[in-house]
PDB file of C-alpha atoms in Angstrom:
ATOM      1  CA  LYS A   1      -9.178   2.985 -15.134  1.00 83.00           C
ATOM      2  CA  GLN A   2      -9.154   0.606 -12.177  1.00 89.00           C
ATOM      3  CA  GLU A   3     -11.164   1.763  -9.177  1.00 92.00           C
ATOM      4  CA  VAL A   4     -11.328  -0.094  -5.872  1.00 95.00           C
ATOM      5  CA  THR A   5     -14.136   0.396  -3.375  1.00 97.00           C
ATOM      6  CA  GLN A   6     -14.291  -0.929   0.169  1.00 97.00           C
ATOM      7  CA  ILE A   7     -17.428  -1.291   2.226  1.00 96.00           C
ATOM      8  CA  PRO A   8     -18.056  -0.494   5.014  1.00 96.00           C
ATOM      9  CA  ALA A   9     -15.812   2.510   5.593  1.00 96.00           C
ATOM     10  CA  ALA A  10     -15.842   1.777   9.313  1.00 97.00           C
ATOM     11  CA  LEU A  11     -17.030  -1.062  11.502  1.00 96.00           C
ATOM     12  CA  SER A  12     -17.277  -1.484  15.256  1.00 97.00           C
ATOM     13  CA  VAL A  13     -18.004  -4.932  16.700  1.00 97.00           C
ATOM     14  CA  PRO A  14     -17.827  -6.623  20.106  1.00 97.00           C
ATOM     15  CA  GLU A  15     -15.037  -9.077  20.721  1.00 98.00           C
ATOM     16  CA  GLY A  16     -15.765 -12.595  19.485  1.00 98.00           C
ATOM     17  CA  GLU A  17     -17.919 -11.666  16.531  1.00 97.00           C
ATOM     18  CA  ASN A  18     -17.272 -12.965  13.038  1.00 98.00           C
ATOM     19  CA  LEU A  19     -17.167 -10.216  10.432  1.00 97.00           C
ATOM     20  CA  VAL A  20     -16.865  -9.633   6.708  1.00 97.00           C
ATOM     21  CA  LEU A  21     -15.115  -6.805   4.908  1.00 98.00           C
ATOM     22  CA  ASN A  22     -15.916  -6.160   1.270  1.00 98.00           C
ATOM     23  CA  CYS A  23     -13.793  -5.031  -1.656  1.00 98.00           C
ATOM     24  CA  SER A  24     -14.953  -4.426  -5.221  1.00 97.00           C
ATOM     25  CA  PHE A  25     -12.963  -3.467  -8.305  1.00 96.00           C
ATOM     26  CA  THR A  26     -14.060  -2.211 -11.692  1.00 94.00           C
ATOM     27  CA  ASP A  27     -11.571  -3.922 -14.028  1.00 89.00           C
ATOM     28  CA  SER A  28     -11.621  -7.709 -13.630  1.00 87.00           C
ATOM     29  CA  ALA A  29      -8.395  -8.148 -15.641  1.00 86.00           C
ATOM     30  CA  ILE A  30      -6.289  -8.670 -12.541  1.00 89.00           C
ATOM     31  CA  TYR A  31      -3.724 -11.337 -11.784  1.00 88.00           C
ATOM     32  CA  ASN A  32      -4.012 -11.220  -8.000  1.00 92.00           C
ATOM     33  CA  LEU A  33      -5.576  -9.351  -5.102  1.00 95.00           C
ATOM     34  CA  GLN A  34      -3.957  -8.522  -1.806  1.00 96.00           C
ATOM     35  CA  TRP A  35      -5.373  -7.691   1.602  1.00 98.00           C
ATOM     36  CA  PHE A  36      -3.348  -5.571   4.026  1.00 98.00           C
ATOM     37  CA  ARG A  37      -3.771  -4.184   7.518  1.00 98.00           C
ATOM     38  CA  GLN A  38      -2.415  -0.861   8.674  1.00 96.00           C
ATOM     39  CA  ASP A  39      -1.959   0.058  12.316  1.00 95.00           C
ATOM     40  CA  PRO A  40      -1.839   3.770  13.279  1.00 90.00           C
ATOM     41  CA  GLY A  41       1.507   5.350  12.439  1.00 87.00           C
ATOM     42  CA  LYS A  42       2.752   2.218  10.719  1.00 89.00           C
ATOM     43  CA  GLY A  43       3.180   0.878   7.225  1.00 90.00           C
ATOM     44  CA  LEU A  44       1.005  -1.797   5.691  1.00 95.00           C
ATOM     45  CA  THR A  45       1.311  -5.465   6.585  1.00 96.00           C
ATOM     46  CA  SER A  46       0.432  -8.032   3.937  1.00 95.00           C
ATOM     47  CA  LEU A  47      -2.251 -10.448   5.180  1.00 97.00           C
ATOM     48  CA  LEU A  48      -3.229 -12.541   2.184  1.00 97.00           C
ATOM     49  CA  LEU A  49      -2.521 -12.653  -1.532  1.00 95.00           C
ATOM     50  CA  ILE A  50      -4.984 -14.478  -3.792  1.00 95.00           C
ATOM     51  CA  GLN A  51      -3.904 -15.388  -7.293  1.00 92.00           C
ATOM     52  CA  SER A  52      -6.481 -14.805 -10.026  1.00 90.00           C
ATOM     53  CA  SER A  53      -6.778 -18.572 -10.545  1.00 91.00           C
ATOM     54  CA  GLN A  54      -7.662 -19.133  -6.871  1.00 93.00           C
ATOM     55  CA  ARG A  55     -11.010 -18.749  -5.167  1.00 93.00           C
ATOM     56  CA  GLU A  56      -9.794 -18.253  -1.614  1.00 95.00           C
ATOM     57  CA  GLN A  57      -6.860 -18.124   0.751  1.00 96.00           C
ATOM     58  CA  THR A  58      -6.747 -18.779   4.476  1.00 97.00           C
ATOM     59  CA  SER A  59      -4.353 -17.708   7.190  1.00 96.00           C
ATOM     60  CA  GLY A  60      -5.325 -18.477  10.765  1.00 97.00           C
ATOM     61  CA  ARG A  61      -8.598 -16.703  11.541  1.00 98.00           C
ATOM     62  CA  LEU A  62      -8.547 -14.878   8.205  1.00 98.00           C
ATOM     63  CA  ASN A  63     -10.142 -16.114   5.007  1.00 98.00           C
ATOM     64  CA  ALA A  64     -10.160 -14.127   1.784  1.00 97.00           C
ATOM     65  CA  SER A  65     -12.252 -15.001  -1.241  1.00 97.00           C
ATOM     66  CA  LEU A  66     -12.048 -13.747  -4.790  1.00 97.00           C
ATOM     67  CA  ASP A  67     -14.722 -13.661  -7.478  1.00 96.00           C
ATOM     68  CA  LYS A  68     -12.828 -12.178 -10.370  1.00 92.00           C
ATOM     69  CA  SER A  69     -15.697 -12.197 -12.841  1.00 91.00           C
ATOM     70  CA  SER A  70     -17.935 -10.128 -10.585  1.00 95.00           C
ATOM     71  CA  GLY A  71     -15.104  -7.920  -9.376  1.00 95.00           C
ATOM     72  CA  ARG A  72     -15.465  -8.745  -5.703  1.00 97.00           C
ATOM     73  CA  SER A  73     -13.402  -9.980  -2.791  1.00 98.00           C
ATOM     74  CA  THR A  74     -14.285 -10.510   0.845  1.00 98.00           C
ATOM     75  CA  LEU A  75     -12.117 -10.777   3.933  1.00 98.00           C
ATOM     76  CA  TYR A  76     -13.675 -12.890   6.663  1.00 98.00           C
ATOM     77  CA  ILE A  77     -12.335 -12.534  10.207  1.00 98.00           C
ATOM     78  CA  ALA A  78     -13.425 -15.224  12.638  1.00 98.00           C
ATOM     79  CA  ALA A  79     -13.734 -14.724  16.388  1.00 98.00           C
ATOM     80  CA  SER A  80     -12.534 -11.121  16.283  1.00 98.00           C
ATOM     81  CA  GLN A  81     -10.163  -9.835  18.980  1.00 98.00           C
ATOM     82  CA  PRO A  82      -9.252  -6.301  20.129  1.00 97.00           C
ATOM     83  CA  GLY A  83      -5.839  -6.811  18.501  1.00 97.00           C
ATOM     84  CA  ASP A  84      -7.591  -7.029  15.136  1.00 98.00           C
ATOM     85  CA  SER A  85      -8.440  -3.331  15.399  1.00 98.00           C
ATOM     86  CA  ALA A  86      -6.766  -1.629  12.441  1.00 98.00           C
ATOM     87  CA  THR A  87      -7.474  -0.330   8.946  1.00 97.00           C
ATOM     88  CA  TYR A  88      -7.874  -3.075   6.358  1.00 98.00           C
ATOM     89  CA  LEU A  89      -7.066  -2.332   2.734  1.00 97.00           C
ATOM     90  CA  CYS A  90      -7.412  -4.337  -0.433  1.00 97.00           C
ATOM     91  CA  ALA A  91      -5.329  -3.737  -3.542  1.00 96.00           C
ATOM     92  CA  VAL A  92      -5.291  -4.985  -7.113  1.00 94.00           C
ATOM     93  CA  PRO A  93      -2.632  -4.624  -9.800  1.00 86.00           C
ATOM     94  CA  MET A  94      -3.236  -3.619 -13.365  1.00 72.00           C
ATOM     95  CA  GLU A  95      -3.149  -6.514 -15.845  1.00 59.00           C
ATOM     96  CA  TYR A  96      -0.297  -5.085 -17.835  1.00 61.00           C
ATOM     97  CA  GLY A  97       1.523  -3.255 -15.114  1.00 64.00           C
ATOM     98  CA  ASN A  98       2.800  -3.646 -11.616  1.00 74.00           C
ATOM     99  CA  LYS A  99       1.163  -0.636  -9.998  1.00 84.00           C
ATOM    100  CA  LEU A 100      -1.186  -1.584  -7.175  1.00 90.00           C
ATOM    101  CA  VAL A 101      -4.437   0.330  -6.859  1.00 92.00           C
ATOM    102  CA  PHE A 102      -5.677   0.530  -3.268  1.00 95.00           C
ATOM    103  CA  GLY A 103      -9.107   0.938  -1.796  1.00 96.00           C
ATOM    104  CA  ALA A 104      -9.694   3.609   0.844  1.00 95.00           C
ATOM    105  CA  GLY A 105      -9.842   0.958   3.554  1.00 96.00           C
ATOM    106  CA  THR A 106     -12.204  -0.211   6.290  1.00 97.00           C
ATOM    107  CA  ILE A 107     -11.463   1.021   9.799  1.00 97.00           C
ATOM    108  CA  LEU A 108     -12.197  -1.846  12.178  1.00 98.00           C
ATOM    109  CA  ARG A 109     -12.634  -1.490  15.908  1.00 98.00           C
ATOM    110  CA  VAL A 110     -13.117  -4.585  18.036  1.00 98.00           C
ATOM    111  CA  LYS A 111     -14.385  -3.715  21.497  1.00 97.00           C
ATOM    112  CA  SER A 112     -13.399  -5.793  24.511  1.00 94.00           C
TER     113      SER A 112
ATOM    114  CA  GLY B   1      17.516  -6.934   6.614  1.00 52.00           C
ATOM    115  CA  ALA B   2      14.423  -8.316   8.198  1.00 80.00           C
ATOM    116  CA  GLY B   3      12.091  -5.808   6.588  1.00 95.00           C
ATOM    117  CA  VAL B   4      11.851  -2.671   4.497  1.00 97.00           C
ATOM    118  CA  SER B   5      13.649   0.178   6.216  1.00 97.00           C
ATOM    119  CA  GLN B   6      12.901   3.852   5.613  1.00 98.00           C
ATOM    120  CA  SER B   7      14.732   6.891   6.881  1.00 98.00           C
ATOM    121  CA  PRO B   8      14.204   9.338   8.336  1.00 98.00           C
ATOM    122  CA  SER B   9      11.029   8.319  10.118  1.00 97.00           C
ATOM    123  CA  ASN B  10      10.069  11.967  10.496  1.00 98.00           C
ATOM    124  CA  LYS B  11      11.195  15.041   8.582  1.00 98.00           C
ATOM    125  CA  VAL B  12      10.172  18.635   9.157  1.00 98.00           C
ATOM    126  CA  THR B  13      11.363  21.080   6.532  1.00 98.00           C
ATOM    127  CA  GLU B  14      10.716  24.636   5.505  1.00 98.00           C
ATOM    128  CA  LYS B  15       8.841  25.442   2.336  1.00 98.00           C
ATOM    129  CA  GLY B  16      11.226  25.718  -0.589  1.00 98.00           C
ATOM    130  CA  LYS B  17      13.889  23.375   0.771  1.00 98.00           C
ATOM    131  CA  ASP B  18      14.856  20.077  -0.878  1.00 98.00           C
ATOM    132  CA  VAL B  19      14.430  16.744   0.930  1.00 98.00           C
ATOM    133  CA  GLU B  20      15.704  13.225   0.350  1.00 98.00           C
ATOM    134  CA  LEU B  21      13.863  10.159   1.579  1.00 98.00           C
ATOM    135  CA  ARG B  22      15.614   6.803   1.692  1.00 98.00           C
ATOM    136  CA  CYS B  23      14.341   3.247   1.314  1.00 98.00           C
ATOM    137  CA  ASP B  24      16.245   0.022   1.963  1.00 97.00           C
ATOM    138  CA  PRO B  25      14.194  -2.857   0.528  1.00 97.00           C
ATOM    139  CA  ILE B  26      14.312  -6.469   1.598  1.00 97.00           C
ATOM    140  CA  SER B  27      17.405  -8.158   0.201  1.00 95.00           C
ATOM    141  CA  GLY B  28      16.677  -9.931  -3.074  1.00 93.00           C
ATOM    142  CA  HIS B  29      13.492  -8.004  -3.824  1.00 95.00           C
ATOM    143  CA  THR B  30      13.721  -6.740  -7.379  1.00 94.00           C
ATOM    144  CA  ALA B  31      10.532  -4.664  -7.363  1.00 94.00           C
ATOM    145  CA  LEU B  32      10.344  -1.432  -5.370  1.00 95.00           C
ATOM    146  CA  TYR B  33       7.475   1.032  -5.062  1.00 95.00           C
ATOM    147  CA  TRP B  34       6.939   4.477  -3.607  1.00 97.00           C
ATOM    148  CA  TYR B  35       3.485   5.502  -2.419  1.00 97.00           C
ATOM    149  CA  ARG B  36       2.195   8.613  -0.679  1.00 97.00           C
ATOM    150  CA  GLN B  37      -0.522   8.694   1.980  1.00 95.00           C
ATOM    151  CA  SER B  38      -2.012  12.040   2.910  1.00 92.00           C
ATOM    152  CA  LEU B  39      -4.188  12.631   5.961  1.00 82.00           C
ATOM    153  CA  GLY B  40      -7.611  11.181   5.279  1.00 74.00           C
ATOM    154  CA  GLN B  41      -6.589  10.073   1.789  1.00 80.00           C
ATOM    155  CA  GLY B  42      -5.881   6.714   0.276  1.00 86.00           C
ATOM    156  CA  LEU B  43      -2.554   5.470  -0.973  1.00 93.00           C
ATOM    157  CA  GLU B  44      -1.319   7.333  -4.018  1.00 93.00           C
ATOM    158  CA  PHE B  45       1.125   5.532  -6.319  1.00 93.00           C
ATOM    159  CA  LEU B  46       4.250   7.509  -7.164  1.00 95.00           C
ATOM    160  CA  ILE B  47       6.797   5.296  -8.936  1.00 95.00           C
ATOM    161  CA  TYR B  48       7.753   1.662  -9.532  1.00 93.00           C
ATOM    162  CA  PHE B  49      11.256   0.237 -10.004  1.00 94.00           C
ATOM    163  CA  GLN B  50      12.214  -3.116 -11.479  1.00 92.00           C
ATOM    164  CA  GLY B  51      15.884  -3.448 -10.675  1.00 92.00           C
ATOM    165  CA  ASN B  52      17.384  -0.015 -11.288  1.00 93.00           C
ATOM    166  CA  SER B  53      14.910   0.909 -14.018  1.00 92.00           C
ATOM    167  CA  ALA B  54      11.672   2.817 -13.482  1.00 91.00           C
ATOM    168  CA  PRO B  55       9.198   1.511 -16.070  1.00 88.00           C
ATOM    169  CA  ASP B  56       6.329   3.350 -14.397  1.00 89.00           C
ATOM    170  CA  LYS B  57       6.808   6.816 -12.975  1.00 90.00           C
ATOM    171  CA  SER B  58       3.328   7.951 -13.905  1.00 89.00           C
ATOM    172  CA  GLY B  59       2.388   8.877 -10.339  1.00 92.00           C
ATOM    173  CA  LEU B  60       5.057  11.504  -9.713  1.00 95.00           C
ATOM    174  CA  PRO B  61       2.998  14.681  -9.078  1.00 95.00           C
ATOM    175  CA  SER B  62       5.367  17.168 -10.704  1.00 95.00           C
ATOM    176  CA  ASP B  63       8.897  17.595 -11.990  1.00 96.00           C
ATOM    177  CA  ARG B  64       9.905  18.566  -8.449  1.00 98.00           C
ATOM    178  CA  PHE B  65       9.734  14.875  -7.623  1.00 98.00           C
ATOM    179  CA  SER B  66      12.394  12.408  -8.725  1.00 97.00           C
ATOM    180  CA  ALA B  67      13.600   8.997  -7.613  1.00 97.00           C
ATOM    181  CA  GLU B  68      16.480   6.712  -8.289  1.00 97.00           C
ATOM    182  CA  ARG B  69      17.542   3.230  -7.340  1.00 97.00           C
ATOM    183  CA  THR B  70      21.119   2.018  -7.330  1.00 92.00           C
ATOM    184  CA  GLY B  71      22.611  -1.472  -7.238  1.00 91.00           C
ATOM    185  CA  GLY B  72      19.135  -2.921  -7.446  1.00 87.00           C
ATOM    186  CA  SER B  73      18.759  -2.067  -3.788  1.00 94.00           C
ATOM    187  CA  VAL B  74      18.544   1.317  -2.054  1.00 97.00           C
ATOM    188  CA  SER B  75      16.176   3.909  -3.456  1.00 98.00           C
ATOM    189  CA  THR B  76      16.037   7.646  -2.836  1.00 98.00           C
ATOM    190  CA  LEU B  77      12.998   9.855  -3.413  1.00 98.00           C
ATOM    191  CA  THR B  78      13.919  13.521  -3.791  1.00 98.00           C
ATOM    192  CA  ILE B  79      11.495  16.403  -3.541  1.00 98.00           C
ATOM    193  CA  GLN B  80      12.842  19.773  -4.641  1.00 98.00           C
ATOM    194  CA  ARG B  81      11.491  23.134  -3.533  1.00 98.00           C
ATOM    195  CA  THR B  82       9.025  21.524  -1.155  1.00 98.00           C
ATOM    196  CA  GLN B  83       5.505  22.893  -0.882  1.00 98.00           C
ATOM    197  CA  GLN B  84       3.006  22.535   1.968  1.00 96.00           C
ATOM    198  CA  GLU B  85       0.872  20.190  -0.131  1.00 95.00           C
ATOM    199  CA  ASP B  86       3.822  17.772  -0.180  1.00 97.00           C
ATOM    200  CA  SER B  87       3.185  17.054   3.515  1.00 97.00           C
ATOM    201  CA  ALA B  88       2.258  13.380   3.773  1.00 97.00           C
ATOM    202  CA  VAL B  89       3.575   9.969   4.769  1.00 97.00           C
ATOM    203  CA  TYR B  90       5.805   8.540   2.069  1.00 98.00           C
ATOM    204  CA  LEU B  91       5.744   4.742   2.018  1.00 97.00           C
ATOM    205  CA  CYS B  92       8.183   2.418   0.307  1.00 97.00           C
ATOM    206  CA  ALA B  93       7.427  -1.210  -0.504  1.00 96.00           C
ATOM    207  CA  SER B  94       9.288  -4.079  -2.116  1.00 96.00           C
ATOM    208  CA  SER B  95       8.496  -7.521  -3.469  1.00 94.00           C
ATOM    209  CA  ARG B  96      10.085 -10.444  -5.299  1.00 93.00           C
ATOM    210  CA  GLY B  97       7.877  -9.912  -8.309  1.00 85.00           C
ATOM    211  CA  ARG B  98       4.405  -9.319  -9.610  1.00 79.00           C
ATOM    212  CA  ASN B  99       2.826 -12.343  -7.946  1.00 84.00           C
ATOM    213  CA  SER B 100       4.512 -11.934  -4.584  1.00 91.00           C
ATOM    214  CA  PRO B 101       3.231 -10.059  -1.535  1.00 93.00           C
ATOM    215  CA  LEU B 102       4.214  -6.433  -1.124  1.00 94.00           C
ATOM    216  CA  HIS B 103       6.199  -5.585   2.015  1.00 96.00           C
ATOM    217  CA  PHE B 104       5.968  -2.007   3.279  1.00 96.00           C
ATOM    218  CA  GLY B 105       8.260   0.069   5.427  1.00 96.00           C
ATOM    219  CA  ASN B 106       6.899   2.223   8.253  1.00 95.00           C
ATOM    220  CA  GLY B 107       7.133   5.328   6.109  1.00 96.00           C
ATOM    221  CA  THR B 108       8.618   8.799   6.386  1.00 97.00           C
ATOM    222  CA  ARG B 109       6.282  11.452   7.740  1.00 97.00           C
ATOM    223  CA  LEU B 110       7.116  14.677   5.913  1.00 98.00           C
ATOM    224  CA  THR B 111       5.887  17.988   7.259  1.00 98.00           C
ATOM    225  CA  VAL B 112       6.496  21.139   5.229  1.00 98.00           C
ATOM    226  CA  THR B 113       6.088  24.324   7.272  1.00 97.00           C
TER     227      THR B 113
END
């Protein structure tokens, strides 16, 4: 059974700091990994999708890495801004299915 | 449309009543998912559609829950004889396929009184 763990559960940083969010998964037989953000009262917004053959993906100030063999992914946010405050979730699909399994998320607060 | 649309955005119903939740996916997206998010809980998978077929409905909590998709587009999640534990945000998502990003709607907040 695939289990996804995110650390830390919550993080509060001053504006401008670089930060790292962690995601680990128990079954490395995945074909991609996705990072999402969720703002209060809203759905999830896809940030980055890393294919299993890739090591990292970048979008603006966001960089996600994937180490499939060790079952880990990190989301790096550079020069954090108050607008980055949200819950960040990672999700992996099952190898032979399309169901995404989500972590519980990291609640990020960037203080101005 | 520009994104995944869900209606209603909020629904308050009395225990024992039936409810229908609607999802309009992004045009051309063949895969459609329903998830549930309860207060303080993670996202719970309910059902997955590929076209009009549901190859994975393993997450439906009980036989009170059912879903259908017609024309490879709109999907309806029906909850019969609602219970208080059904109160949650029901999220719909769609994608082009297994290696494409998932796009979520804003959800339907269901409150059963």
